[in-house]
PDB file of C-alpha atoms in Angstrom:
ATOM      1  CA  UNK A   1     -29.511  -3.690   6.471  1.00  0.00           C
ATOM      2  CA  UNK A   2     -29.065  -6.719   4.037  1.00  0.00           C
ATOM      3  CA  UNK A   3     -25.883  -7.544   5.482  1.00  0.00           C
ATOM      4  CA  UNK A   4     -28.010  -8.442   8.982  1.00  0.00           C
ATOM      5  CA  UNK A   5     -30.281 -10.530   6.136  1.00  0.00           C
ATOM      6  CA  UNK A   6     -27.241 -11.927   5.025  1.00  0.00           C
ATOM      7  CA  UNK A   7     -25.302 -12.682   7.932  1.00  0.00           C
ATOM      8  CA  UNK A   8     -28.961 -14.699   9.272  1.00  0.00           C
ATOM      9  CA  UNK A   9     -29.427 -16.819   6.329  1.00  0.00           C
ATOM     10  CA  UNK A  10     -26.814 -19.358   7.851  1.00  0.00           C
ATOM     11  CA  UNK A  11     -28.828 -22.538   8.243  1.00  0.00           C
ATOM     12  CA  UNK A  12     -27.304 -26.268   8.431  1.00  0.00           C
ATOM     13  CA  UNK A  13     -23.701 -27.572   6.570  1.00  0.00           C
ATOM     14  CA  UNK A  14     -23.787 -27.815   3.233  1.00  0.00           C
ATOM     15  CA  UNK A  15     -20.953 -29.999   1.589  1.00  0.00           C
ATOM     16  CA  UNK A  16     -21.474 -28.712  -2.049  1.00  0.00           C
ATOM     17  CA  UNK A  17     -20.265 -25.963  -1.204  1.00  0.00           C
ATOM     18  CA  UNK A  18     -17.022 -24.475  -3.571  1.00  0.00           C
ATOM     19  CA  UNK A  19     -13.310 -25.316  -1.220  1.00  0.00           C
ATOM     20  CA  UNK A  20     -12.511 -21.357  -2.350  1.00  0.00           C
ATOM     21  CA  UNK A  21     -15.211 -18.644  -1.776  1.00  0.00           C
ATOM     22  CA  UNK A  22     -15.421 -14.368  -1.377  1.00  0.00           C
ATOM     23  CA  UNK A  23     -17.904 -13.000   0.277  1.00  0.00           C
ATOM     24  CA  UNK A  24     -18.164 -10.064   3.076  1.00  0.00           C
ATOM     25  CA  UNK A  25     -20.381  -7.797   5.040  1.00  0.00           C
ATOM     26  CA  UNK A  26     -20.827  -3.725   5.791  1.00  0.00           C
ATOM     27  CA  UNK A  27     -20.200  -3.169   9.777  1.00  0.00           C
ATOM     28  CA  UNK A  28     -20.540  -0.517  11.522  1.00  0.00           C
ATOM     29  CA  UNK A  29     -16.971   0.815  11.274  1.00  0.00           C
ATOM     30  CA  UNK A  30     -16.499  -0.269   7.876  1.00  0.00           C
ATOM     31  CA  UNK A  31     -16.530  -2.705   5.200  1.00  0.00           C
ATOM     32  CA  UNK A  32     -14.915  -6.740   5.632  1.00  0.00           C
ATOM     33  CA  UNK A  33     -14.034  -8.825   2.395  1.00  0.00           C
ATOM     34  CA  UNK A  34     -13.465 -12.328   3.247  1.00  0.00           C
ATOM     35  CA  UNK A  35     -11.498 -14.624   1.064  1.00  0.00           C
ATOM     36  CA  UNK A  36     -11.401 -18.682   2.074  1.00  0.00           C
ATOM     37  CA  UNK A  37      -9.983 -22.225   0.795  1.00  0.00           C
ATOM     38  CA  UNK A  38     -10.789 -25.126   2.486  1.00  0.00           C
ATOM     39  CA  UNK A  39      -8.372 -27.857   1.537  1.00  0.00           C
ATOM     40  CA  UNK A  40      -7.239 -30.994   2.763  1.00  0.00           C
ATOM     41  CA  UNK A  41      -8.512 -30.490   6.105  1.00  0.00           C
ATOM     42  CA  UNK A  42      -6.948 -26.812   6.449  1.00  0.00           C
ATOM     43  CA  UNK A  43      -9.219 -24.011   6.362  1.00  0.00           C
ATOM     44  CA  UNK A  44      -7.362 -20.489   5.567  1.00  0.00           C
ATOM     45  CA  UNK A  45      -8.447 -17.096   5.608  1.00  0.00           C
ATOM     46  CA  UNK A  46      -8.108 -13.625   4.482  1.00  0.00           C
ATOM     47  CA  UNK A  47      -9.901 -10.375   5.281  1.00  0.00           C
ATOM     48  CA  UNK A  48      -9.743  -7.203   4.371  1.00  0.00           C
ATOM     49  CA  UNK A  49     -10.963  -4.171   6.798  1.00  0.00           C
ATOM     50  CA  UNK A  50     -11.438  -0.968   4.551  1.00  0.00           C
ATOM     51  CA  UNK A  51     -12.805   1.614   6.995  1.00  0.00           C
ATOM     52  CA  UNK A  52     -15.685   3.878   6.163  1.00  0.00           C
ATOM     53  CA  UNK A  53     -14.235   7.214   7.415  1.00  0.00           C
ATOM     54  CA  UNK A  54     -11.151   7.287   8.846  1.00  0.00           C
ATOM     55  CA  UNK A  55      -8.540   4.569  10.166  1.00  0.00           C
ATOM     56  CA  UNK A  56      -6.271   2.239   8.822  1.00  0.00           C
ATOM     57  CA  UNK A  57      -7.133  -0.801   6.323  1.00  0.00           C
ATOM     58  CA  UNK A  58      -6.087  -3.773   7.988  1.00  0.00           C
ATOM     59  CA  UNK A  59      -5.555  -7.353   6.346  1.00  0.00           C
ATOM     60  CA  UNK A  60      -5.891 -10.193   8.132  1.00  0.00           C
ATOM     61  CA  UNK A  61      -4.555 -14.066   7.463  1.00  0.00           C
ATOM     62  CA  UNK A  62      -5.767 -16.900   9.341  1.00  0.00           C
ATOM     63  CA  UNK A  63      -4.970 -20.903   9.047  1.00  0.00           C
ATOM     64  CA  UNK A  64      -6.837 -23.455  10.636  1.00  0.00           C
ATOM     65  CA  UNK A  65      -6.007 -27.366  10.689  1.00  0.00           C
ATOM     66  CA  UNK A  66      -8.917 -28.558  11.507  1.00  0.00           C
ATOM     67  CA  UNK A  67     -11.010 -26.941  14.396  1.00  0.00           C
ATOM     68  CA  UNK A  68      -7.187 -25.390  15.651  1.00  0.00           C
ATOM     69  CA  UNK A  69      -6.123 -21.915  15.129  1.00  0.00           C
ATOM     70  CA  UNK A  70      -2.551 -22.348  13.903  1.00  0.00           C
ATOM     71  CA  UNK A  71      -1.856 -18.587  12.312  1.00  0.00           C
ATOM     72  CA  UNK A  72      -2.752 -15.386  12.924  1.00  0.00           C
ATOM     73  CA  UNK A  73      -1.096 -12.479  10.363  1.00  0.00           C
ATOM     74  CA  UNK A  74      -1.940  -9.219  10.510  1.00  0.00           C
ATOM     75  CA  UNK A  75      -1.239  -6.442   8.327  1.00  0.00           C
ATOM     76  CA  UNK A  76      -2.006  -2.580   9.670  1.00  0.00           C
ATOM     77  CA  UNK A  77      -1.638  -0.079   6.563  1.00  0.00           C
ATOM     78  CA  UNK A  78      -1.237   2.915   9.059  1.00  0.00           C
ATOM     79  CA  UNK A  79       1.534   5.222   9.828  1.00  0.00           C
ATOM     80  CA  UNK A  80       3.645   3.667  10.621  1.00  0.00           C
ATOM     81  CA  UNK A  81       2.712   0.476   9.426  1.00  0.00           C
ATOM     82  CA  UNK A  82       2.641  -2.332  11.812  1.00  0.00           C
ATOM     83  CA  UNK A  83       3.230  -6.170  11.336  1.00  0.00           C
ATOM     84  CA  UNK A  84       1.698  -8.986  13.815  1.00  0.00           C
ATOM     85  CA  UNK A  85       2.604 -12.824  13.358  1.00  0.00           C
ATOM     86  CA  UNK A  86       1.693 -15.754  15.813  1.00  0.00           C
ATOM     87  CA  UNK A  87       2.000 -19.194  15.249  1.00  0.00           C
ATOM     88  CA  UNK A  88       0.731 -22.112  17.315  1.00  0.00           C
ATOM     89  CA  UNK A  89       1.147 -25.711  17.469  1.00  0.00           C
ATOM     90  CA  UNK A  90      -1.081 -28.739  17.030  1.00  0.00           C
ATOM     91  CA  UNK A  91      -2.112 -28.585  20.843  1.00  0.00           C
ATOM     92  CA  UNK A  92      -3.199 -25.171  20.328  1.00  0.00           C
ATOM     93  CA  UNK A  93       0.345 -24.138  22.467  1.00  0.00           C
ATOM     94  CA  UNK A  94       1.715 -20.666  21.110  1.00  0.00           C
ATOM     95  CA  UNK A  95       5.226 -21.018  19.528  1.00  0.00           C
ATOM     96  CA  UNK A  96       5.689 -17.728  17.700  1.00  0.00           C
ATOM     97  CA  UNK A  97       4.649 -14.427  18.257  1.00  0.00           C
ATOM     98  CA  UNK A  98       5.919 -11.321  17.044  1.00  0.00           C
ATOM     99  CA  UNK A  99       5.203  -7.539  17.172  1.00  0.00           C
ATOM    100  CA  UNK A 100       7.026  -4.901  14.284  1.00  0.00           C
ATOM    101  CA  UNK A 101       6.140  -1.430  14.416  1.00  0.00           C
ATOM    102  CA  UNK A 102       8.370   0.633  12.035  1.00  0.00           C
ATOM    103  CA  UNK A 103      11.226  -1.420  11.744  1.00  0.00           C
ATOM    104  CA  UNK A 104      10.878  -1.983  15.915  1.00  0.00           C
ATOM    105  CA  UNK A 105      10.337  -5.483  17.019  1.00  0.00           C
ATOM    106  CA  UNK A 106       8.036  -6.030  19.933  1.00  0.00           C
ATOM    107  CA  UNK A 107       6.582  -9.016  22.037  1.00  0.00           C
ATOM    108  CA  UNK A 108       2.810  -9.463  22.444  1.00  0.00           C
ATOM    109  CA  UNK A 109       1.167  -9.701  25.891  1.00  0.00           C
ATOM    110  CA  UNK A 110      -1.326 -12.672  26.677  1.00  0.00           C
ATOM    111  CA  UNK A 111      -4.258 -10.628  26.476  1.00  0.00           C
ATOM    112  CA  UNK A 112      -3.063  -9.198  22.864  1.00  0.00           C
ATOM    113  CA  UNK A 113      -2.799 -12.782  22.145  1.00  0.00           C
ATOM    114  CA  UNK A 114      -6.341 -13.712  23.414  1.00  0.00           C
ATOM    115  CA  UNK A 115      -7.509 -11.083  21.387  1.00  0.00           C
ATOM    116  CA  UNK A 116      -6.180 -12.128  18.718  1.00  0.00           C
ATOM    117  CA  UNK A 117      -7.579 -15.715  18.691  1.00  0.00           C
ATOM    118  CA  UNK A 118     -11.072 -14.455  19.688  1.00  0.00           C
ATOM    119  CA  UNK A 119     -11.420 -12.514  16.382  1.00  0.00           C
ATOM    120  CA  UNK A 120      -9.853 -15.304  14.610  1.00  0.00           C
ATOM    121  CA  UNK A 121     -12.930 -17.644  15.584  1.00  0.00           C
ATOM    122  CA  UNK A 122     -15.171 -14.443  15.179  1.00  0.00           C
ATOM    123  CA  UNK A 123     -14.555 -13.931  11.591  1.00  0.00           C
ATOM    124  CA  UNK A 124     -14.574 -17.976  11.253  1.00  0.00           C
ATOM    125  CA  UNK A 125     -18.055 -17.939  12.473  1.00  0.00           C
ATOM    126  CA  UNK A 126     -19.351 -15.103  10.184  1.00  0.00           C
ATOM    127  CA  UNK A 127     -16.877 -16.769   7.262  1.00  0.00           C
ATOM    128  CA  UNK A 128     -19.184 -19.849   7.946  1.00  0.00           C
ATOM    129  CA  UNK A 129     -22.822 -17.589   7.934  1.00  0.00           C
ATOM    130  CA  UNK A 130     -21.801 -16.185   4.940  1.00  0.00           C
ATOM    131  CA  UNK A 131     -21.287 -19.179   2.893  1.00  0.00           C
ATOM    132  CA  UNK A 132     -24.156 -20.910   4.427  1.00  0.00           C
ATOM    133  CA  UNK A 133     -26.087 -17.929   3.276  1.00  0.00           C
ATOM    134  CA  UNK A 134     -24.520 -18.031  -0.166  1.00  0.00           C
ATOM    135  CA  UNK A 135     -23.583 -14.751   0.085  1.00  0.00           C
ATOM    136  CA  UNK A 136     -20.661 -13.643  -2.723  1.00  0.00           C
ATOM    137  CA  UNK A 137     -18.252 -11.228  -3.392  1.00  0.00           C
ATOM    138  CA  UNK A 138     -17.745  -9.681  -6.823  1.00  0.00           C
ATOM    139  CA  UNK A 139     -15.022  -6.594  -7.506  1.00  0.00           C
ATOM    140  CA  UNK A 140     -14.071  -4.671 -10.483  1.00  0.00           C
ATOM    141  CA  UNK A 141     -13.844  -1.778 -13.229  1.00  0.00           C
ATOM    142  CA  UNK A 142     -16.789   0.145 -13.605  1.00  0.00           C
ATOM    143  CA  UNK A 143     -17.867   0.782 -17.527  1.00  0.00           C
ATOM    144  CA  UNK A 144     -19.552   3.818 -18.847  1.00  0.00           C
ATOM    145  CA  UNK A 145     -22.776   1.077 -19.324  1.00  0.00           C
ATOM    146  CA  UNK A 146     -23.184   0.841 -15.588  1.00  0.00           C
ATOM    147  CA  UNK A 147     -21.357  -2.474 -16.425  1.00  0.00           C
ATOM    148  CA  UNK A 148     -18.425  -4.367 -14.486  1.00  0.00           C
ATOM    149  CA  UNK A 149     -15.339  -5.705 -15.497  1.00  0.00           C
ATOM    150  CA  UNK A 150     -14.406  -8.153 -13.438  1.00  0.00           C
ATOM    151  CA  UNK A 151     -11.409  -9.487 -11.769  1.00  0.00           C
ATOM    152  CA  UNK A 152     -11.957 -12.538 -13.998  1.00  0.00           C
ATOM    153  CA  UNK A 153     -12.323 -10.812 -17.066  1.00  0.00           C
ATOM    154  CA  UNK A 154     -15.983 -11.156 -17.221  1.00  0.00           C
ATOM    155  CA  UNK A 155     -18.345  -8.318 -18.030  1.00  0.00           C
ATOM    156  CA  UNK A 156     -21.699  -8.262 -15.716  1.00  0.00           C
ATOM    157  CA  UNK A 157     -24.348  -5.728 -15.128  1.00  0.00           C
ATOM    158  CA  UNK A 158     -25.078  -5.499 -11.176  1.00  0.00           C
ATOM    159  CA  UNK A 159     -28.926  -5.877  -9.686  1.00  0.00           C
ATOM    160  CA  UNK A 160     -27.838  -2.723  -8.021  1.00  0.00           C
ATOM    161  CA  UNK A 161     -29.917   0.167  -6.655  1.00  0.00           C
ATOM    162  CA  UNK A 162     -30.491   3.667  -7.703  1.00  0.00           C
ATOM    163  CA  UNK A 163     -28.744   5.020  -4.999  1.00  0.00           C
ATOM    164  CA  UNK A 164     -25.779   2.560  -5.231  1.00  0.00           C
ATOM    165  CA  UNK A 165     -25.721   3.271  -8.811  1.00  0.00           C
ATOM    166  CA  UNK A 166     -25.399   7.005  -8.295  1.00  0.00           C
ATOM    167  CA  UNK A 167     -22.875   6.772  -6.065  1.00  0.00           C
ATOM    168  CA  UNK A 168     -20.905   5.081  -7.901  1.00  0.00           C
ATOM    169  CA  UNK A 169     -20.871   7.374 -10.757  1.00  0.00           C
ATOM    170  CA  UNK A 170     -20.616  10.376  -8.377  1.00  0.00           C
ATOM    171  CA  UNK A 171     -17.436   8.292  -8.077  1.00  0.00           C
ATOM    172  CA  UNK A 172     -16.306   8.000 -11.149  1.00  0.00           C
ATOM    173  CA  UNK A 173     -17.207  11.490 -12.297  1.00  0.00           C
ATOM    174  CA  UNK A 174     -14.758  12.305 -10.484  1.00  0.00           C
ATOM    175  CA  UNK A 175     -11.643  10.006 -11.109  1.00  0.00           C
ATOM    176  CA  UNK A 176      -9.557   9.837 -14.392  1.00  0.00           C
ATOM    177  CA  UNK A 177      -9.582   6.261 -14.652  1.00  0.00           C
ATOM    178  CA  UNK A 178     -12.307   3.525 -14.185  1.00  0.00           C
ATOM    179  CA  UNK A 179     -13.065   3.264 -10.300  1.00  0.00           C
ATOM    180  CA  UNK A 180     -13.021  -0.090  -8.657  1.00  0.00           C
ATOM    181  CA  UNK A 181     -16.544  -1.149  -7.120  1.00  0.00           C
ATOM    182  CA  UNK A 182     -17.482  -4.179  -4.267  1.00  0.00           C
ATOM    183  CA  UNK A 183     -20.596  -5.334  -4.361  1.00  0.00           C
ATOM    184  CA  UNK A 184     -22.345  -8.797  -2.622  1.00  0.00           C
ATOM    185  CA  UNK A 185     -25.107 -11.388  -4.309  1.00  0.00           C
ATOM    186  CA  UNK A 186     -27.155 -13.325  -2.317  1.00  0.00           C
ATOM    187  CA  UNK A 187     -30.474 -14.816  -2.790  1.00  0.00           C
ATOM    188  CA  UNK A 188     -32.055 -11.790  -1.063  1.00  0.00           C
ATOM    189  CA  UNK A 189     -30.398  -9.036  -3.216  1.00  0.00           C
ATOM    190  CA  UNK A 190     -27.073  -7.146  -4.138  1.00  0.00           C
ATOM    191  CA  UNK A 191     -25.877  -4.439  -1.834  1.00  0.00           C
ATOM    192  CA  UNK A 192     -22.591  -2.591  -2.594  1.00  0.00           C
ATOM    193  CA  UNK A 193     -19.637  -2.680  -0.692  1.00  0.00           C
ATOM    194  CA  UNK A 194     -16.786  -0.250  -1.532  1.00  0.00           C
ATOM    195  CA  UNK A 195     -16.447   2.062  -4.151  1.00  0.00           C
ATOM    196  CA  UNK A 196     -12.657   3.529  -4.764  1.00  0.00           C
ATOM    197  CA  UNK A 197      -9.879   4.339  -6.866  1.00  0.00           C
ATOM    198  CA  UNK A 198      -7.501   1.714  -6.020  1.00  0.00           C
ATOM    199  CA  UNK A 199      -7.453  -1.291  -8.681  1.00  0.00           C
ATOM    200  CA  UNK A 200      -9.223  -3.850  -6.213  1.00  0.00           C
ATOM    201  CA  UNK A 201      -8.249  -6.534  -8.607  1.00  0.00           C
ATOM    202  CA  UNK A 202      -4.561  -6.046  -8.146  1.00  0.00           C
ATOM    203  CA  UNK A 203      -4.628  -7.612  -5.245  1.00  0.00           C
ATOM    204  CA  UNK A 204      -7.207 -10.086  -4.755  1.00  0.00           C
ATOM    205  CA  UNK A 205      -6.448 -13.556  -4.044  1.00  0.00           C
ATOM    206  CA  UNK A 206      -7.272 -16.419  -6.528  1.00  0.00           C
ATOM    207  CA  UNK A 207      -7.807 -20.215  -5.641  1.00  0.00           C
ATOM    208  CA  UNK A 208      -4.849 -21.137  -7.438  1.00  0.00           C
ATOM    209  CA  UNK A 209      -2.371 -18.901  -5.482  1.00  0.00           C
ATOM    210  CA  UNK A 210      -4.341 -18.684  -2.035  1.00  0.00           C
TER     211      UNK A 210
END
């Protein structure tokens, strides 16, 4: 798949690259968006887990300082919904942690808490592959021209398939209003990511505000 491509164009640092970035990948379970800023030595980080099938989307916050995992938010969209916070301090020491599942407030365990911190560098690692490999995230409307709206108001034509093309306008054939479509650029190609009827820009984080 292109996202392997993707994922193995990581090759040495590059400092020109932008403090705020989007980019993602399709897994095997379902689709990640990754929003980043790094900023005055603080790295922070959002994904977004949109399953293929079925399951739960799941957002995810994480806050570096430095090399040091200081936050880890997560954000289950299931039923009921559930609510994870941990905090740590500068010697890497955990100092918060909390566990709310439906109005129910829980502790976590050490292993939930290991967990935790070992997908935090995990998504890290492919955060930094991805922008290595210049790989970017774009989202918006779709237009009757096989055109997209953007989140930032721009209107761009996608390099995408035929197949991603028609299923996008399988899509759209049938919703009443303009779908919402995910797609990556990279040097080796475009691939779409998610196709839906949820307004994808709603939502999406900006440098300004992230």
């Amino acid at each position: 798949m292109l996202a392997g491509a993707l994922l193995l164009a990581a090759c040495s640092h590059d400092s020109s690259l932008p403090p705020f970035t989007a980019s993602g990948f399709a897994g095997d379970q379902g689709a990640v968006r990754i929003w980043r800023k790094d900023s005055g030595g603080e790295t922070h980080l959002l994904s977004a887990f949109s399953p293929w099938h079925h399951g739960n989307t799941t957002l995810a916050e994480y806050r570096w300082q430095g090399d040091a995992l200081t936050l880890v938010e997560l954000n289950i969209y299931g039923t009921p919904p559930e609510h994870i916070r941990a905090r740590f301090d500068d010697r890497g020491e955990l100092s918060f942690m909390q566990r709310e599942v439906d109005g129910q407030k829980q502790q976590l365990s050490s292993d939930q808490i290991a967990l935790y911190r070992y997908r935090a560098e995990q998504i890290r690692q492919t955060s930094d592959a991805l922008r290595q490999g210049r790989v970017v995230l774009r989202q918006g409307r779709w237009q009757a021209n096989r055109t997209v709206q953007t989140c930032e108001g721009e209107t761009v034509k996608p390099d995408l398939d035929v197949y991603a093309l028609e299923r996008i306008e399988r899509r759209q054939n049938h919703s009443s209003a303009a779908v919402s479509v995910a797609w990556l650029e990279a040097p080796e190609g475009a691939q779409l990511l998610l196709v839906a009827n949820e307004d994808f820009c709603r939502w999406q984080p900006t440098e300004k505000h992230f």
